[in-house]
PDB file of C-alpha atoms in Angstrom:
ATOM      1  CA  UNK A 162      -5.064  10.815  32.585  1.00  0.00           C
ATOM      2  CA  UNK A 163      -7.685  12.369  31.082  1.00  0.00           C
ATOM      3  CA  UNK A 164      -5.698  14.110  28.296  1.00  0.00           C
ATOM      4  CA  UNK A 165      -4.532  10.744  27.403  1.00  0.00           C
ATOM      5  CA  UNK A 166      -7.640   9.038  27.070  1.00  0.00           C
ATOM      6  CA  UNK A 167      -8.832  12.122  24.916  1.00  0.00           C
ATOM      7  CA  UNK A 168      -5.621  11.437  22.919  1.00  0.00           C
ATOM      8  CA  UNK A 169      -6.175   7.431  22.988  1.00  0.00           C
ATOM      9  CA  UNK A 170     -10.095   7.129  21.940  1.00  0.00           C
ATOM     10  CA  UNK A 171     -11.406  10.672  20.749  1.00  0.00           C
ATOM     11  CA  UNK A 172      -8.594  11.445  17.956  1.00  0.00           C
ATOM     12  CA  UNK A 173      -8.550   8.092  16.878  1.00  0.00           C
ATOM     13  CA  UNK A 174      -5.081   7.680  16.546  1.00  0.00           C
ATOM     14  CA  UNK A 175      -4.378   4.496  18.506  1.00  0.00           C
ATOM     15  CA  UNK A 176      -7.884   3.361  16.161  1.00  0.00           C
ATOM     16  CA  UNK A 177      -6.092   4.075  13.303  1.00  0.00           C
ATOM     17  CA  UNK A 178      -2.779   2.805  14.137  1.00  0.00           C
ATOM     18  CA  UNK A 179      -4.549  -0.779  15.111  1.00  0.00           C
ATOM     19  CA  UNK A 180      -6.480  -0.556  11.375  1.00  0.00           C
ATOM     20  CA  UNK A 181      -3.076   0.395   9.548  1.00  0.00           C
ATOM     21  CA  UNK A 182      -0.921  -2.101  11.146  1.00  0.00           C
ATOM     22  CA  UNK A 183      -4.064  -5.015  10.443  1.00  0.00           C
ATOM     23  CA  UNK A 184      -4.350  -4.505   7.300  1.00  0.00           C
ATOM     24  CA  UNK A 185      -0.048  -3.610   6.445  1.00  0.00           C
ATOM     25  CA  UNK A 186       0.093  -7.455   8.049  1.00  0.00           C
ATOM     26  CA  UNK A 187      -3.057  -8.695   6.019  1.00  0.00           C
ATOM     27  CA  UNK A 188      -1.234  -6.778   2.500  1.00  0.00           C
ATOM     28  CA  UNK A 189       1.806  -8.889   3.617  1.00  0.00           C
ATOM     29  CA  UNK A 190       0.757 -11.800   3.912  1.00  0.00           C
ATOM     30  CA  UNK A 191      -1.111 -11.182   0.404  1.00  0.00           C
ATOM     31  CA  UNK A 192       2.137 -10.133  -1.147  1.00  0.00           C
ATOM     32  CA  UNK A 193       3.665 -13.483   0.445  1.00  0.00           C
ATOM     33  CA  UNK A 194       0.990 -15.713  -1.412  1.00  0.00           C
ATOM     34  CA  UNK A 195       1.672 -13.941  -4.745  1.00  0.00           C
ATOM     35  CA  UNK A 196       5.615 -13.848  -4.687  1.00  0.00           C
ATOM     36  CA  UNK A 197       5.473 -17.509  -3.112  1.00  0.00           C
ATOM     37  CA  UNK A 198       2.869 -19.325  -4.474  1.00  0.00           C
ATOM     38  CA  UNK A 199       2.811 -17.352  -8.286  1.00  0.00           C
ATOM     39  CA  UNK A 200       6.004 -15.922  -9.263  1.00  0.00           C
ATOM     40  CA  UNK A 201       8.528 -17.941  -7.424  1.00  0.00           C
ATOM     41  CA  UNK A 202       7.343 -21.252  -9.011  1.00  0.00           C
ATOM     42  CA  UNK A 203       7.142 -19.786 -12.486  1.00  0.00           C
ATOM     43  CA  UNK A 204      10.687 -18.547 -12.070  1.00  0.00           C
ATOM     44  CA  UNK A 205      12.064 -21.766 -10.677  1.00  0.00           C
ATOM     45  CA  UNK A 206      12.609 -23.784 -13.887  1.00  0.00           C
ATOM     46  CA  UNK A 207      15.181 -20.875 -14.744  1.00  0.00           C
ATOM     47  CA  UNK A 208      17.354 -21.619 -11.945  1.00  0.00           C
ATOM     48  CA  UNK A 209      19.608 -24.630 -11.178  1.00  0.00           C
ATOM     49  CA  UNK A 210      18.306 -26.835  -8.834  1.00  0.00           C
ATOM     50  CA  UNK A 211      14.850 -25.937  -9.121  1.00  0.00           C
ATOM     51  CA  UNK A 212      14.304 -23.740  -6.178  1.00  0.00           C
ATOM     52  CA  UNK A 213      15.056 -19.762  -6.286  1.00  0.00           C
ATOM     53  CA  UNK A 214      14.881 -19.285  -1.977  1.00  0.00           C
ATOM     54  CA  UNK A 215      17.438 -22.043  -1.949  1.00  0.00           C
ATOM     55  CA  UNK A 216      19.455 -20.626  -4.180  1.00  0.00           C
ATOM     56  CA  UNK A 217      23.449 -19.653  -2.465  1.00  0.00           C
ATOM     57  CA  UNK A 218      26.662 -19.020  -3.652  1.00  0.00           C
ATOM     58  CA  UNK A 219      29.751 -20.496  -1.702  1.00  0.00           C
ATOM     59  CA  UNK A 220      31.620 -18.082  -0.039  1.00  0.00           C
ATOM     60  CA  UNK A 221      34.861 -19.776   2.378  1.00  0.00           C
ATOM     61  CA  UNK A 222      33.422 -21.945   3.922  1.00  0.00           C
ATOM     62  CA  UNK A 223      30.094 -20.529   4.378  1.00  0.00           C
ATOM     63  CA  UNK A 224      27.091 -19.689   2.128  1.00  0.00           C
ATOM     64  CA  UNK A 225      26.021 -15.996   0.466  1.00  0.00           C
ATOM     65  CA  UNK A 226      22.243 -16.691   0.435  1.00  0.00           C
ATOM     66  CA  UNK A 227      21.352 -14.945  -2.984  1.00  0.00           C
ATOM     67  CA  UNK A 228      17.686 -16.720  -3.383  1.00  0.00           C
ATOM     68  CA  UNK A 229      16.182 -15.503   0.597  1.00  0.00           C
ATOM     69  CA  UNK A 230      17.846 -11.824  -0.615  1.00  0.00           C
ATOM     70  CA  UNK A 231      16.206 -11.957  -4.086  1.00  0.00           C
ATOM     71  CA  UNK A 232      12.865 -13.410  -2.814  1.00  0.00           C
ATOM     72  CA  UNK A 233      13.057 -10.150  -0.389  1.00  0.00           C
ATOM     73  CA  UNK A 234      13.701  -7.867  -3.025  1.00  0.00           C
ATOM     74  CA  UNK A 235      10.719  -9.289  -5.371  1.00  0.00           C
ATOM     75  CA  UNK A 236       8.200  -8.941  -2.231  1.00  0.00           C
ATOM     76  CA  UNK A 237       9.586  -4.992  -2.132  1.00  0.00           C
ATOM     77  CA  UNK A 238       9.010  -4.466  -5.672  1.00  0.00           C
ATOM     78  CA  UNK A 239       5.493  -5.889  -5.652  1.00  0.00           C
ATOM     79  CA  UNK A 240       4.674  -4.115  -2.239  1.00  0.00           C
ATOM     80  CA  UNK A 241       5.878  -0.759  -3.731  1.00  0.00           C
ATOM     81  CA  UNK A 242       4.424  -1.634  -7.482  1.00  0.00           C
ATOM     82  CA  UNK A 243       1.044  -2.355  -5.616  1.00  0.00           C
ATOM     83  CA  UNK A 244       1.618   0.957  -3.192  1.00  0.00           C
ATOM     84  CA  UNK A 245       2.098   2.785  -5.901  1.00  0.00           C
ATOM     85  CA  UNK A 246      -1.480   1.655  -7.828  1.00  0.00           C
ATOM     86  CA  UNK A 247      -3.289   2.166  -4.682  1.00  0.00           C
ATOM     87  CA  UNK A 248      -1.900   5.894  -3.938  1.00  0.00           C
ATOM     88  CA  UNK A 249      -2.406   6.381  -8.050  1.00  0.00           C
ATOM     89  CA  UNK A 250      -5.934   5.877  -7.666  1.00  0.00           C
ATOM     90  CA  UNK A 251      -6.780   7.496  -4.584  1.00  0.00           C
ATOM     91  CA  UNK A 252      -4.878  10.744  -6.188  1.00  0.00           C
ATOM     92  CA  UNK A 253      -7.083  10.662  -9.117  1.00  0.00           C
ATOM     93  CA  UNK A 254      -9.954   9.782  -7.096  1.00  0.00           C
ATOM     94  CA  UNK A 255      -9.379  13.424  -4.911  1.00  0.00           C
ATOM     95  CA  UNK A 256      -8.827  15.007  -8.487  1.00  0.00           C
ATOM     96  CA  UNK A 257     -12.292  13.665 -10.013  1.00  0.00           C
ATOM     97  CA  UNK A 258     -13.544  14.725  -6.888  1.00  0.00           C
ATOM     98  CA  UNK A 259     -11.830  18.212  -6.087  1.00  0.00           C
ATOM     99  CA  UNK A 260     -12.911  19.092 -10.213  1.00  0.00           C
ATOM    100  CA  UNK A 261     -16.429  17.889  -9.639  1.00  0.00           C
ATOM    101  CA  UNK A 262     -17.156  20.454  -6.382  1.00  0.00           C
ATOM    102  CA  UNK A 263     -15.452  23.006  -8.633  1.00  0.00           C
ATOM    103  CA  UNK A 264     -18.188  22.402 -11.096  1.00  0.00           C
ATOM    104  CA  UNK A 265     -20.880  21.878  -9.105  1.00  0.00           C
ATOM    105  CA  UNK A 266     -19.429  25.860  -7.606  1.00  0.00           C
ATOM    106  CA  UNK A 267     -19.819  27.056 -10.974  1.00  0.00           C
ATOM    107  CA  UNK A 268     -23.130  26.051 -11.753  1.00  0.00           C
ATOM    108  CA  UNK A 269     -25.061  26.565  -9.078  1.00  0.00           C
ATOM    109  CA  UNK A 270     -26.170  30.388  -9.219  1.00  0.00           C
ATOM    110  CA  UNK A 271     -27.327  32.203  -6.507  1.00  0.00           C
ATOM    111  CA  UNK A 272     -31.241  32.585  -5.941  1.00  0.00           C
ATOM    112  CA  UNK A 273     -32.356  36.352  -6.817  1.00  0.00           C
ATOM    113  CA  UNK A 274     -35.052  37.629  -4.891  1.00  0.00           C
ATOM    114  CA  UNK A 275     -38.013  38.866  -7.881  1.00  0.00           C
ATOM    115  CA  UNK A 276     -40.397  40.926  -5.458  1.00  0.00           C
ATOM    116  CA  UNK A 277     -40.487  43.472  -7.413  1.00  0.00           C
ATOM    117  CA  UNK A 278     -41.838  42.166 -10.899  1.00  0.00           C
TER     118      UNK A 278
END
């Protein structure tokens, strides 16, 4: 038991886990707003009828929704296009910062000891 709570609270997995999965619904629900409430009715007037998610194509007897499978791929793109911007900026942000303790390395010289002017 007391491995586990080490694992549980001291690591901070489970912590982390319960931040990631917060804010991956919070990002979702962001991306939701944009594709829905943005895009979507700025691409309706290009398709018949009006409404992309409504949007199916017969198929014997049934119906191939195309609109619920393109609305899904849009979210992916922007999810990705936004994943992408965020992981862009942390990787220059480590760069900036890995370049700036190399300077700071090379600048500072050691202290010599003058005793014996």
């Amino acid at each position: 038991m007391r491995e586990f709570t080490e694992f549980f609270f001291q690591k901070g997995n489970a912590l982390n886990l319960a931040i990631a999965v917060v804010v991956g619904t919070q990002f979702q629900q962001i991306v939701d707003a944009i594709s829905k409430d943005l895009l979507m009715p700025l691409l309706n007037p290009l398709v018949r009828g009006g409404d992309w998610q409504n949007l199916v194509i017969p198929y014997y007897g049934g119906n191939l929704a195309i609109g619920k499978i393109l609305d899904v791929m849009l979210n992916s793109l922007i999810v990705g296009w936004a994943l992408f911007f965020i992981i862009k900026a942390i990787n220059r942000s480590q760069r900036t910062l890995e370049s700036g303790v190399k300077t700071i390395k090379h600048s500072v010289k050691p202290m010599q000891d003058n005793d014996g002017d």
